[in-house]
């Protein structure tokens, strides 16, 4: 029986060691249903490591990651990978990639049926890519590719979506489009975590931001989390230059 | 027409034709994964590493299949395990096992007495010499590989395209990898009969690479690859019969020429599009 309790992710004192180095230390935060959370930090800050620990693909050295309610179900977590971790030599169409979202439901020896095809169509229509269904994913723009992967997460019927470096290789206009789609997922009660190293005005569109640089620098609503100290801790002096012009005065305007 | 049918008055040619078609179809089906995963070196290494197993079979007087199949699977698993469990890079560990096992096979062959095996046939293939048992075992192995490819198709596709995403949804990516290596070992053993240890690569990757140039989708790579592979194998067999050429090199050459033709056609098409 599916767990219908509301999903949640709770990290308590999480430490993860990768290649002999401590990638994350003492990370504690929790997210509940219907939240769009930005995970911000410079390259190598441990954002992907955090996602790996949440998804259970990386071992936890200390502390814990707890998935609650519907998030404990099989197939509850969907992952939108970084561009570099995809094998682009594999010739997959938009339809092929979104159909992958049905794989865990099908198991061995079963091929997608009518219901699966209907679901794939609905998901592609939602992200506005049904017309491009026969295109190879390599023929799409960065923003369209991200929407294909979001459609795959939808086809998986996941309640938690983790997007790793979702804005890299995506122009600003398309980033806006991605955030809009993610906001609709949030409004349906899903947990959406989006990791990015880009500090843009879009950060103001998240419900909460988790600023990490191997540890949690700040966690909360963007206008509270982005203090001068936090930005300096994340991005050094460049962060401070950013802060007054870009955020503090921008709050409420965007 | 007689030209095409004439060879089949001999039963050895009928057997050779059956095995050639199986090799031509099955190698590119696995080859499609080999080229999109960038595992050509693994395929080559696997082919060379089954030599000791085949020599043991000759010494025991049994069909080389019965030793080569388990040897291939064990080596495939070993290669996977060594690269996963040591800090050594994958291509280095494959190279070590590849060279070591091939050397062992050659030493065993030089020391073995009382076996009637032509080393050239082993290395380059001699499809005209396959026995009835070889045909039946090849058919059986083909059925196993087809079932494996069908059953694991979605998992193989997912892990080939996006390994991290696949593991997040709970697909056991190392199990899928081992299944692929085991299927690859089986196909290589079927292919060795026709193209030999050295040239089985020509059947495994060349037709699949030809198809990769011509097809759009992955499944099309498999289907076109199988057609190109079967054409190469059958044409090579006729060439072998009429021009008295060794079968393996004949098949490999046809496959290479088809690849060259596809590459030229693709370049021409791209150039026309650019104008």
Short mmCIF file of C-alpha atoms in Angstrom, two decimals:
data_model
loop_
_atom_site.label_atom_id
_atom_site.label_comp_id
_atom_site.label_asym_id
_atom_site.label_seq_id
_atom_site.Cartn_x
_atom_site.Cartn_y
_atom_site.Cartn_z
CA UNK A 1 0.00 0.00 0.00
CA UNK A 2 1.30 3.45 -0.86
CA UNK A 3 2.12 5.73 2.01
CA UNK A 4 -0.22 8.68 1.61
CA UNK A 5 1.26 10.69 4.49
CA UNK A 6 2.78 13.98 3.39
CA UNK A 7 6.36 13.70 2.22
CA UNK A 8 9.30 15.22 4.01
CA UNK A 9 13.08 15.21 4.08
CA UNK A 10 14.93 15.68 7.35
CA UNK A 11 18.73 15.89 7.61
CA UNK A 12 20.25 15.84 11.08
CA UNK A 13 23.96 16.42 11.65
CA UNK A 14 24.69 14.94 8.25
CA UNK A 15 28.36 14.27 7.42
CA UNK A 16 29.46 12.77 4.11
CA UNK A 17 33.01 11.76 3.24
CA UNK A 18 34.05 11.48 -0.41
CA UNK A 19 37.48 10.33 -1.56
CA UNK A 20 38.93 10.77 1.93
CA UNK A 21 37.69 14.38 2.23
CA UNK A 22 34.81 15.62 4.27
CA UNK A 23 32.42 16.98 1.67
CA UNK A 24 29.63 17.85 4.07
CA UNK A 25 29.71 18.33 7.80
CA UNK A 26 26.93 18.76 10.33
CA UNK A 27 24.20 19.57 7.83
CA UNK A 28 20.79 19.91 9.45
CA UNK A 29 17.62 21.11 7.77
CA UNK A 30 14.16 19.86 6.93
CA UNK A 31 11.79 20.42 4.04
CA UNK A 32 8.12 19.67 3.89
CA UNK A 33 5.58 19.25 1.11
CA UNK A 34 4.81 22.10 -1.27
CA UNK A 35 8.18 23.80 -1.02
CA UNK A 36 10.58 25.03 -3.67
CA UNK A 37 14.01 25.19 -2.09
CA UNK A 38 17.14 26.53 -3.74
CA UNK A 39 20.36 24.85 -2.68
CA UNK A 40 23.01 27.49 -3.27
CA UNK A 41 26.73 27.34 -2.99
CA UNK A 42 29.89 27.66 -5.07
CA UNK A 43 31.22 24.80 -7.21
CA UNK A 44 32.50 21.98 -5.02
CA UNK A 45 30.47 23.15 -2.01
CA UNK A 46 28.82 19.73 -1.64
CA UNK A 47 25.45 20.35 -3.33
CA UNK A 48 25.60 17.18 -5.46
CA UNK A 49 26.93 15.28 -2.44
CA UNK A 50 23.91 16.41 -0.44
CA UNK A 51 21.59 15.15 -3.19
CA UNK A 52 23.50 11.86 -3.33
CA UNK A 53 23.04 11.41 0.42
CA UNK A 54 19.32 12.22 0.20
CA UNK A 55 18.88 9.83 -2.73
CA UNK A 56 20.79 7.09 -0.92
CA UNK A 57 23.47 6.75 -3.59
CA UNK A 58 26.22 8.03 -1.27
CA UNK A 59 26.94 6.63 2.19
CA UNK A 60 26.33 8.80 5.21
CA UNK A 61 29.38 8.93 7.51
CA UNK A 62 27.59 10.54 10.45
CA UNK A 63 24.19 11.91 11.28
CA UNK A 64 21.14 10.94 9.27
CA UNK A 65 18.89 11.62 6.30
CA UNK A 66 15.30 10.68 6.96
CA UNK A 67 12.64 10.49 4.30
CA UNK A 68 9.14 10.78 5.65
CA UNK A 69 5.70 9.69 4.49
CA UNK A 70 5.24 9.38 0.74
CA UNK A 71 8.95 10.15 0.21
CA UNK A 72 9.83 6.70 1.53
CA UNK A 73 8.00 4.98 -1.33
CA UNK A 74 9.91 3.40 -4.18
CA UNK A 75 10.20 5.82 -7.08
CA UNK A 76 9.32 8.76 -4.82
CA UNK A 77 12.57 10.56 -5.57
CA UNK A 78 13.37 11.84 -9.04
CA UNK A 79 16.72 13.21 -10.02
CA UNK A 80 17.40 15.75 -12.73
CA UNK A 81 21.10 15.25 -13.34
CA UNK A 82 23.92 17.64 -14.07
CA UNK A 83 24.68 18.01 -17.75
CA UNK A 84 28.04 16.28 -17.36
CA UNK A 85 26.64 13.10 -15.88
CA UNK A 86 24.48 12.32 -18.92
CA UNK A 87 25.85 10.12 -21.69
CA UNK A 88 25.02 12.35 -24.67
CA UNK A 89 26.46 9.77 -27.07
CA UNK A 90 23.32 7.73 -26.44
CA UNK A 91 20.78 8.60 -29.16
CA UNK A 92 17.60 9.20 -27.17
CA UNK A 93 14.53 11.13 -28.29
CA UNK A 94 12.50 13.37 -26.00
CA UNK A 95 9.89 10.60 -25.82
CA UNK A 96 12.52 7.97 -24.93
CA UNK A 97 13.85 10.05 -22.04
CA UNK A 98 10.43 10.80 -20.56
CA UNK A 99 9.43 7.13 -20.93
CA UNK A 100 12.44 6.27 -18.75
CA UNK A 101 10.41 7.77 -15.91
CA UNK A 102 8.11 4.72 -16.15
CA UNK A 103 10.98 2.19 -15.91
CA UNK A 104 10.82 1.51 -12.18
CA UNK A 105 7.06 0.81 -12.42
CA UNK A 106 7.51 -1.63 -15.30
CA UNK A 107 10.26 -3.83 -13.87
CA UNK A 108 11.82 -6.54 -16.01
CA UNK A 109 10.29 -7.95 -19.22
CA UNK A 110 7.41 -5.42 -19.35
CA UNK A 111 7.25 -2.75 -22.00
CA UNK A 112 5.24 0.48 -21.60
CA UNK A 113 1.51 0.10 -22.18
CA UNK A 114 -1.27 2.50 -23.08
CA UNK A 115 -1.44 4.03 -19.61
CA UNK A 116 2.29 4.69 -19.61
CA UNK A 117 2.10 6.31 -23.04
CA UNK A 118 -0.81 8.51 -21.91
CA UNK A 119 1.14 9.59 -18.83
CA UNK A 120 4.20 10.44 -20.93
CA UNK A 121 2.04 12.52 -23.27
CA UNK A 122 0.43 14.44 -20.38
CA UNK A 123 3.83 15.15 -18.84
CA UNK A 124 5.29 16.37 -22.13
CA UNK A 125 2.29 18.61 -22.72
CA UNK A 126 2.74 20.08 -19.26
CA UNK A 127 6.28 21.19 -19.99
CA UNK A 128 5.29 22.31 -23.50
CA UNK A 129 7.41 19.79 -25.41
CA UNK A 130 4.86 17.38 -26.93
CA UNK A 131 5.50 18.82 -30.40
CA UNK A 132 9.21 18.08 -30.02
CA UNK A 133 8.65 14.51 -28.83
CA UNK A 134 10.52 12.93 -31.75
CA UNK A 135 13.53 15.24 -31.53
CA UNK A 136 16.78 13.94 -30.10
CA UNK A 137 17.52 15.50 -26.74
CA UNK A 138 20.88 16.59 -28.11
CA UNK A 139 19.04 18.77 -30.65
CA UNK A 140 17.33 20.78 -27.91
CA UNK A 141 18.47 23.92 -26.12
CA UNK A 142 19.72 23.73 -22.54
CA UNK A 143 16.40 24.96 -21.16
CA UNK A 144 14.39 22.49 -23.22
CA UNK A 145 16.61 19.64 -22.06
CA UNK A 146 15.95 20.55 -18.45
CA UNK A 147 12.22 20.55 -19.14
CA UNK A 148 12.54 17.05 -20.67
CA UNK A 149 14.12 15.83 -17.44
CA UNK A 150 11.42 17.56 -15.39
CA UNK A 151 8.83 15.76 -17.55
CA UNK A 152 10.65 12.50 -16.79
CA UNK A 153 10.33 13.24 -13.07
CA UNK A 154 6.61 13.91 -13.60
CA UNK A 155 6.20 10.65 -15.53
CA UNK A 156 7.83 8.88 -12.60
CA UNK A 157 5.09 10.32 -10.38
CA UNK A 158 7.75 11.35 -7.90
CA UNK A 159 6.86 13.46 -4.88
CA UNK A 160 10.40 14.81 -4.42
CA UNK A 161 12.37 16.25 -7.31
CA UNK A 162 16.09 16.98 -6.97
CA UNK A 163 17.57 19.16 -9.72
CA UNK A 164 21.36 19.29 -9.79
CA UNK A 165 22.91 22.43 -11.34
CA UNK A 166 19.63 23.04 -13.10
CA UNK A 167 20.67 26.39 -14.57
CA UNK A 168 24.04 25.52 -16.08
CA UNK A 169 23.99 25.97 -19.85
CA UNK A 170 20.51 27.50 -19.64
CA UNK A 171 19.96 31.11 -20.72
CA UNK A 172 18.25 33.50 -18.34
CA UNK A 173 14.90 33.51 -20.14
CA UNK A 174 14.74 29.71 -20.08
CA UNK A 175 15.74 29.66 -16.40
CA UNK A 176 12.61 31.69 -15.76
CA UNK A 177 10.56 29.06 -17.62
CA UNK A 178 12.08 26.26 -15.55
CA UNK A 179 11.27 28.05 -12.28
CA UNK A 180 7.68 28.54 -13.45
CA UNK A 181 7.25 24.81 -14.12
CA UNK A 182 8.83 24.02 -10.75
CA UNK A 183 6.44 26.41 -9.01
CA UNK A 184 3.50 24.41 -10.42
CA UNK A 185 5.04 21.23 -8.96
CA UNK A 186 5.43 23.03 -5.64
CA UNK A 187 1.77 24.08 -5.78
CA UNK A 188 0.81 20.41 -6.17
CA UNK A 189 2.51 19.63 -2.87
CA UNK A 190 5.77 18.24 -4.17
CA UNK A 191 9.15 18.83 -2.58
CA UNK A 192 11.43 20.52 -5.07
CA UNK A 193 15.14 21.02 -4.36
CA UNK A 194 17.16 22.89 -6.96
CA UNK A 195 20.92 23.15 -6.69
CA UNK A 196 22.72 25.96 -8.46
CA UNK A 197 25.97 27.86 -8.09
CA UNK A 198 24.49 30.82 -9.97
CA UNK A 199 23.51 33.67 -7.73
CA UNK A 200 20.78 35.33 -9.80
CA UNK A 201 17.63 37.27 -9.15
CA UNK A 202 15.78 33.97 -9.59
CA UNK A 203 17.02 33.04 -6.13
CA UNK A 204 14.31 35.38 -4.84
CA UNK A 205 11.69 33.11 -6.38
CA UNK A 206 12.49 30.19 -4.08
CA UNK A 207 10.42 29.68 -0.96
CA UNK A 208 13.59 28.95 0.92
CA UNK A 209 17.26 28.86 0.20
CA UNK A 210 19.78 26.48 1.72
CA UNK A 211 23.18 28.10 1.44
CA UNK A 212 25.95 25.54 1.76
CA UNK A 213 29.69 25.55 1.59
CA UNK A 214 30.51 22.14 3.11
CA UNK A 215 28.26 23.14 5.98
CA UNK A 216 25.00 25.06 6.21
CA UNK A 217 25.74 28.80 6.04
CA UNK A 218 22.09 29.82 6.13
CA UNK A 219 18.65 28.34 5.67
CA UNK A 220 15.45 30.28 5.35
CA UNK A 221 13.50 32.64 3.10
CA UNK A 222 15.84 34.34 0.57
CA UNK A 223 15.49 37.84 2.01
CA UNK A 224 16.52 36.56 5.43
CA UNK A 225 19.19 34.12 4.32
CA UNK A 226 21.17 36.38 2.01
CA UNK A 227 23.07 38.46 4.51
CA UNK A 228 26.43 40.01 3.71
CA UNK A 229 28.15 37.49 5.98
CA UNK A 230 26.51 34.52 4.27
CA UNK A 231 27.31 35.76 0.78
CA UNK A 232 30.90 36.35 1.79
CA UNK A 233 31.12 32.85 3.23
CA UNK A 234 29.72 31.43 0.00
CA UNK A 235 31.43 33.47 -2.65
CA UNK A 236 34.13 35.49 -0.89
CA UNK A 237 34.41 39.21 -1.57
CA UNK A 238 32.52 38.83 -4.87
CA UNK A 239 29.52 37.78 -2.88
CA UNK A 240 29.63 40.98 -0.85
CA UNK A 241 29.84 43.05 -4.02
CA UNK A 242 26.75 41.25 -5.18
CA UNK A 243 24.79 41.62 -1.99
CA UNK A 244 23.82 45.27 -1.64
CA UNK A 245 23.09 45.93 -5.30
CA UNK A 246 21.51 42.68 -6.20
CA UNK A 247 19.64 41.40 -3.28
CA UNK A 248 19.10 43.58 -0.32
CA UNK A 249 17.67 46.37 -2.42
CA UNK A 250 15.93 43.96 -4.77
CA UNK A 251 13.95 42.18 -2.11
CA UNK A 252 10.28 42.63 -2.69
CA UNK A 253 10.87 44.20 -6.07
CA UNK A 254 11.11 40.94 -8.01
CA UNK B 1 20.46 -17.67 -58.48
CA UNK B 2 22.50 -20.86 -58.70
CA UNK B 3 25.41 -18.76 -57.67
CA UNK B 4 23.66 -18.04 -54.37
CA UNK B 5 22.27 -21.51 -53.78
CA UNK B 6 25.16 -23.59 -55.06
CA UNK B 7 27.17 -23.53 -51.82
CA UNK B 8 24.30 -25.08 -49.87
CA UNK B 9 24.67 -28.49 -51.43
CA UNK B 10 27.27 -28.95 -48.73
CA UNK B 11 25.99 -29.38 -45.20
CA UNK B 12 29.01 -27.54 -43.77
CA UNK B 13 27.93 -24.47 -45.73
CA UNK B 14 24.41 -24.69 -44.34
CA UNK B 15 25.83 -24.81 -40.82
CA UNK B 16 28.21 -21.96 -41.61
CA UNK B 17 25.35 -19.87 -42.97
CA UNK B 18 23.21 -20.37 -39.84
CA UNK B 19 26.09 -19.40 -37.55
CA UNK B 20 27.05 -16.43 -39.76
CA UNK B 21 23.54 -15.01 -39.62
CA UNK B 22 23.41 -15.49 -35.83
CA UNK B 23 26.77 -13.76 -35.42
CA UNK B 24 25.83 -10.99 -37.83
CA UNK B 25 22.59 -10.26 -36.00
CA UNK B 26 23.63 -10.79 -32.38
CA UNK B 27 26.97 -8.97 -32.30
CA UNK B 28 25.56 -5.56 -33.28
CA UNK B 29 22.66 -5.89 -30.82
CA UNK B 30 25.22 -5.93 -28.02
CA UNK B 31 27.56 -3.71 -30.04
CA UNK B 32 25.00 -0.91 -29.89
CA UNK B 33 25.49 -0.80 -26.10
CA UNK B 34 29.26 -1.27 -26.42
CA UNK B 35 29.69 1.79 -28.65
CA UNK B 36 27.26 4.07 -26.83
CA UNK B 37 28.81 3.16 -23.48
CA UNK B 38 32.33 3.54 -24.88
CA UNK B 39 33.22 -0.06 -23.99
CA UNK B 40 34.97 -1.18 -27.20
CA UNK B 41 38.18 -1.95 -25.34
CA UNK B 42 36.24 -4.11 -22.88
CA UNK B 43 34.77 -6.08 -25.80
CA UNK B 44 38.17 -6.62 -27.37
CA UNK B 45 39.67 -7.65 -24.04
CA UNK B 46 36.84 -10.07 -23.36
CA UNK B 47 37.35 -11.77 -26.73
CA UNK B 48 41.07 -12.27 -26.10
CA UNK B 49 40.58 -13.42 -22.52
CA UNK B 50 38.44 -16.45 -23.33
CA UNK B 51 41.39 -18.16 -25.04
CA UNK B 52 42.52 -20.17 -21.98
CA UNK B 53 38.96 -21.44 -21.54
CA UNK B 54 38.85 -22.57 -25.15
CA UNK B 55 42.21 -24.37 -24.85
CA UNK B 56 40.96 -26.21 -21.77
CA UNK B 57 37.92 -27.32 -23.79
CA UNK B 58 40.12 -28.66 -26.58
CA UNK B 59 42.24 -30.53 -24.04
CA UNK B 60 39.11 -32.08 -22.55
CA UNK B 61 37.84 -32.92 -26.03
CA UNK B 62 34.60 -30.95 -25.59
CA UNK B 63 33.07 -28.18 -27.62
CA UNK B 64 34.93 -24.91 -26.90
CA UNK B 65 31.58 -23.40 -25.96
CA UNK B 66 31.30 -25.34 -22.76
CA UNK B 67 34.49 -23.80 -21.40
CA UNK B 68 34.45 -20.47 -23.22
CA UNK B 69 31.00 -19.46 -22.02
CA UNK B 70 31.73 -19.80 -18.28
CA UNK B 71 35.25 -18.41 -18.82
CA UNK B 72 33.83 -15.38 -20.64
CA UNK B 73 31.28 -14.69 -17.94
CA UNK B 74 33.82 -15.10 -15.12
CA UNK B 75 36.29 -12.80 -16.87
CA UNK B 76 33.60 -10.22 -17.62
CA UNK B 77 32.59 -10.20 -13.95
CA UNK B 78 36.24 -10.11 -12.87
CA UNK B 79 36.95 -7.09 -15.09
CA UNK B 80 33.93 -5.30 -13.68
CA UNK B 81 34.94 -6.16 -10.11
CA UNK B 82 38.62 -5.20 -10.48
CA UNK B 83 37.77 -1.78 -11.86
CA UNK B 84 35.13 -1.18 -9.20
CA UNK B 85 37.13 -2.39 -6.22
CA UNK B 86 40.66 -1.16 -6.87
CA UNK B 87 41.77 2.38 -7.34
CA UNK B 88 43.18 1.44 -10.76
CA UNK B 89 41.41 3.00 -13.72
CA UNK B 90 39.09 0.74 -15.62
CA UNK B 91 40.99 0.60 -18.89
CA UNK B 92 44.20 -0.24 -17.02
CA UNK B 93 42.62 -3.16 -15.15
CA UNK B 94 41.01 -4.39 -18.35
CA UNK B 95 44.38 -4.19 -20.10
CA UNK B 96 46.07 -6.20 -17.34
CA UNK B 97 43.51 -9.01 -17.41
CA UNK B 98 43.30 -8.95 -21.22
CA UNK B 99 47.04 -9.37 -21.79
CA UNK B 100 47.50 -11.81 -18.93
CA UNK B 101 44.71 -14.15 -19.97
CA UNK B 102 45.62 -14.04 -23.67
CA UNK B 103 49.24 -14.86 -22.81
CA UNK B 104 48.09 -17.73 -20.60
CA UNK B 105 46.00 -19.12 -23.45
CA UNK B 106 48.91 -18.93 -25.90
CA UNK B 107 51.29 -20.64 -23.44
CA UNK B 108 48.74 -23.40 -22.79
CA UNK B 109 48.29 -23.84 -26.53
CA UNK B 110 52.05 -24.10 -27.12
CA UNK B 111 52.36 -26.71 -24.37
CA UNK B 112 49.29 -28.72 -25.25
CA UNK B 113 49.97 -31.94 -27.04
CA UNK B 114 47.55 -34.15 -28.91
CA UNK B 115 45.05 -31.47 -29.82
CA UNK B 116 44.32 -30.66 -33.38
CA UNK B 117 43.70 -26.95 -33.37
CA UNK B 118 44.85 -24.40 -35.87
CA UNK B 119 45.81 -21.27 -33.98
CA UNK B 120 44.98 -19.20 -37.05
CA UNK B 121 41.39 -20.49 -37.02
CA UNK B 122 41.10 -19.56 -33.36
CA UNK B 123 42.43 -16.07 -33.88
CA UNK B 124 40.80 -15.26 -37.20
CA UNK B 125 37.75 -17.53 -37.20
CA UNK B 126 36.75 -20.48 -39.36
CA UNK B 127 33.03 -20.63 -39.74
CA UNK B 128 33.26 -23.39 -42.34
CA UNK B 129 34.39 -25.76 -39.63
CA UNK B 130 31.47 -25.47 -37.19
CA UNK B 131 29.85 -28.70 -36.06
CA UNK B 132 26.18 -29.50 -35.60
CA UNK B 133 26.64 -29.16 -31.83
CA UNK B 134 28.13 -25.70 -32.33
CA UNK B 135 25.04 -24.70 -34.32
CA UNK B 136 22.65 -25.90 -31.62
CA UNK B 137 24.65 -24.30 -28.81
CA UNK B 138 24.80 -21.04 -30.79
CA UNK B 139 21.03 -21.11 -31.23
CA UNK B 140 20.56 -21.76 -27.51
CA UNK B 141 22.91 -18.95 -26.52
CA UNK B 142 21.18 -16.62 -28.98
CA UNK B 143 17.85 -17.32 -27.29
CA UNK B 144 19.40 -16.59 -23.87
CA UNK B 145 20.94 -13.31 -25.07
CA UNK B 146 17.71 -12.19 -26.77
CA UNK B 147 15.73 -12.92 -23.60
CA UNK B 148 18.28 -11.02 -21.53
CA UNK B 149 18.27 -8.02 -23.86
CA UNK B 150 14.48 -7.93 -23.94
CA UNK B 151 14.03 -8.39 -20.21
CA UNK B 152 16.59 -5.78 -19.21
CA UNK B 153 16.01 -3.42 -22.15
CA UNK B 154 14.57 -0.51 -20.18
CA UNK B 155 17.11 -0.87 -17.38
CA UNK B 156 20.00 -1.08 -19.85
CA UNK B 157 18.76 1.98 -21.73
CA UNK B 158 18.28 4.01 -18.53
CA UNK B 159 21.67 3.14 -17.06
CA UNK B 160 23.46 3.74 -20.37
CA UNK B 161 21.92 7.20 -20.74
CA UNK B 162 21.85 8.37 -17.13
CA UNK B 163 23.51 6.10 -14.59
CA UNK B 164 23.07 8.45 -11.64
CA UNK B 165 19.38 9.08 -12.36
CA UNK B 166 18.84 5.33 -12.75
CA UNK B 167 20.40 4.55 -9.39
CA UNK B 168 18.26 7.24 -7.69
CA UNK B 169 15.05 5.52 -8.86
CA UNK B 170 16.34 2.25 -7.42
CA UNK B 171 17.72 0.50 -10.50
CA UNK B 172 20.64 -1.69 -9.41
CA UNK B 173 23.16 -0.24 -11.83
CA UNK B 174 25.98 -2.67 -10.99
CA UNK B 175 23.68 -5.65 -11.50
CA UNK B 176 22.62 -4.24 -14.89
CA UNK B 177 26.29 -3.73 -15.78
CA UNK B 178 27.12 -7.33 -14.87
CA UNK B 179 24.16 -8.61 -16.88
CA UNK B 180 25.38 -6.63 -19.89
CA UNK B 181 28.92 -8.00 -19.49
CA UNK B 182 27.63 -11.56 -19.20
CA UNK B 183 25.50 -11.15 -22.34
CA UNK B 184 28.49 -9.60 -24.08
CA UNK B 185 30.61 -12.60 -23.13
CA UNK B 186 28.01 -14.96 -24.61
CA UNK B 187 27.79 -13.02 -27.87
CA UNK B 188 31.57 -12.86 -28.17
CA UNK B 189 31.78 -16.62 -27.79
CA UNK B 190 29.20 -17.05 -30.58
CA UNK B 191 31.09 -14.49 -32.69
CA UNK B 192 34.51 -16.09 -32.24
CA UNK B 193 33.40 -19.06 -34.35
CA UNK B 194 32.91 -16.82 -37.35
CA UNK B 195 35.39 -14.03 -36.90
CA UNK B 196 37.92 -15.39 -34.41
CA UNK B 197 39.31 -13.87 -31.25
CA UNK B 198 41.06 -10.98 -33.00
CA UNK B 199 38.40 -10.07 -35.54
CA UNK B 200 35.22 -10.58 -33.51
CA UNK B 201 35.52 -6.87 -32.75
CA UNK B 202 34.78 -6.18 -36.40
CA UNK B 203 31.40 -7.85 -35.97
CA UNK B 204 30.75 -6.43 -32.53
CA UNK B 205 31.38 -2.75 -33.12
CA UNK B 206 31.72 -2.02 -36.83
CA UNK B 207 28.11 -2.79 -37.93
CA UNK B 208 26.78 -1.05 -34.80
CA UNK B 209 28.94 1.99 -35.57
CA UNK B 210 27.67 1.98 -39.17
CA UNK B 211 24.12 1.95 -37.85
CA UNK B 212 24.97 4.72 -35.38
CA UNK B 213 25.81 6.93 -38.36
CA UNK B 214 22.56 6.12 -40.13
CA UNK B 215 20.00 5.85 -37.33
CA UNK B 216 18.38 8.43 -35.08
CA UNK B 217 17.13 6.39 -32.17
CA UNK B 218 18.92 3.73 -30.15
CA UNK B 219 16.52 0.94 -31.12
CA UNK B 220 17.15 1.83 -34.76
CA UNK B 221 20.89 1.48 -34.12
CA UNK B 222 20.21 -2.07 -32.92
CA UNK B 223 17.96 -3.00 -35.86
CA UNK B 224 20.05 -1.39 -38.62
CA UNK B 225 23.18 -2.77 -36.95
CA UNK B 226 21.73 -6.28 -37.05
CA UNK B 227 20.93 -5.88 -40.78
CA UNK B 228 24.39 -4.53 -41.55
CA UNK B 229 25.98 -7.26 -39.45
CA UNK B 230 24.00 -10.04 -41.14
CA UNK B 231 24.83 -8.59 -44.58
CA UNK B 232 28.53 -8.46 -43.67
CA UNK B 233 28.56 -11.99 -42.29
CA UNK B 234 26.66 -13.57 -45.18
CA UNK B 235 28.63 -11.66 -47.86
CA UNK B 236 31.84 -12.61 -46.11
CA UNK B 237 30.79 -16.24 -46.15
CA UNK B 238 30.14 -16.16 -49.93
CA UNK B 239 33.45 -14.41 -50.48
CA UNK B 240 35.12 -17.05 -48.40
CA UNK B 241 33.48 -19.82 -50.49
CA UNK B 242 34.05 -18.41 -53.96
CA UNK B 243 37.31 -16.51 -53.52
CA UNK B 244 38.78 -19.04 -51.10
CA UNK B 245 39.36 -16.42 -48.43
CA UNK B 246 39.43 -17.02 -44.68
CA UNK B 247 35.86 -16.34 -43.48
CA UNK B 248 36.64 -14.06 -40.53
CA UNK B 249 38.76 -11.54 -42.42
CA UNK B 250 36.29 -11.59 -45.34
CA UNK B 251 33.38 -10.71 -43.01
CA UNK B 252 35.44 -8.07 -41.23
CA UNK B 253 36.42 -6.44 -44.51
CA UNK B 254 32.82 -6.29 -45.77
CA UNK B 255 31.75 -4.76 -42.43
CA UNK B 256 34.54 -2.19 -42.66
CA UNK B 257 33.64 -1.28 -46.25
CA UNK B 258 29.98 -0.80 -45.29
CA UNK B 259 31.11 1.48 -42.47
CA UNK B 260 33.29 3.49 -44.85
CA UNK B 261 30.37 3.84 -47.28
CA UNK B 262 28.06 5.02 -44.49
CA UNK B 263 30.65 7.50 -43.24
CA UNK B 264 31.12 8.96 -46.73
CA UNK B 265 27.35 9.15 -47.27
CA UNK B 266 26.89 10.88 -43.91
CA UNK B 267 29.63 13.42 -44.64
CA UNK B 268 28.11 14.12 -48.04
CA UNK B 269 24.69 14.66 -46.47
CA UNK B 270 26.13 17.00 -43.83
CA UNK B 271 28.06 18.94 -46.47
CA UNK B 272 24.90 19.35 -48.60
CA UNK B 273 23.00 20.56 -45.55
CA UNK B 274 25.71 23.12 -44.80
CA UNK B 275 25.46 24.68 -48.29
#
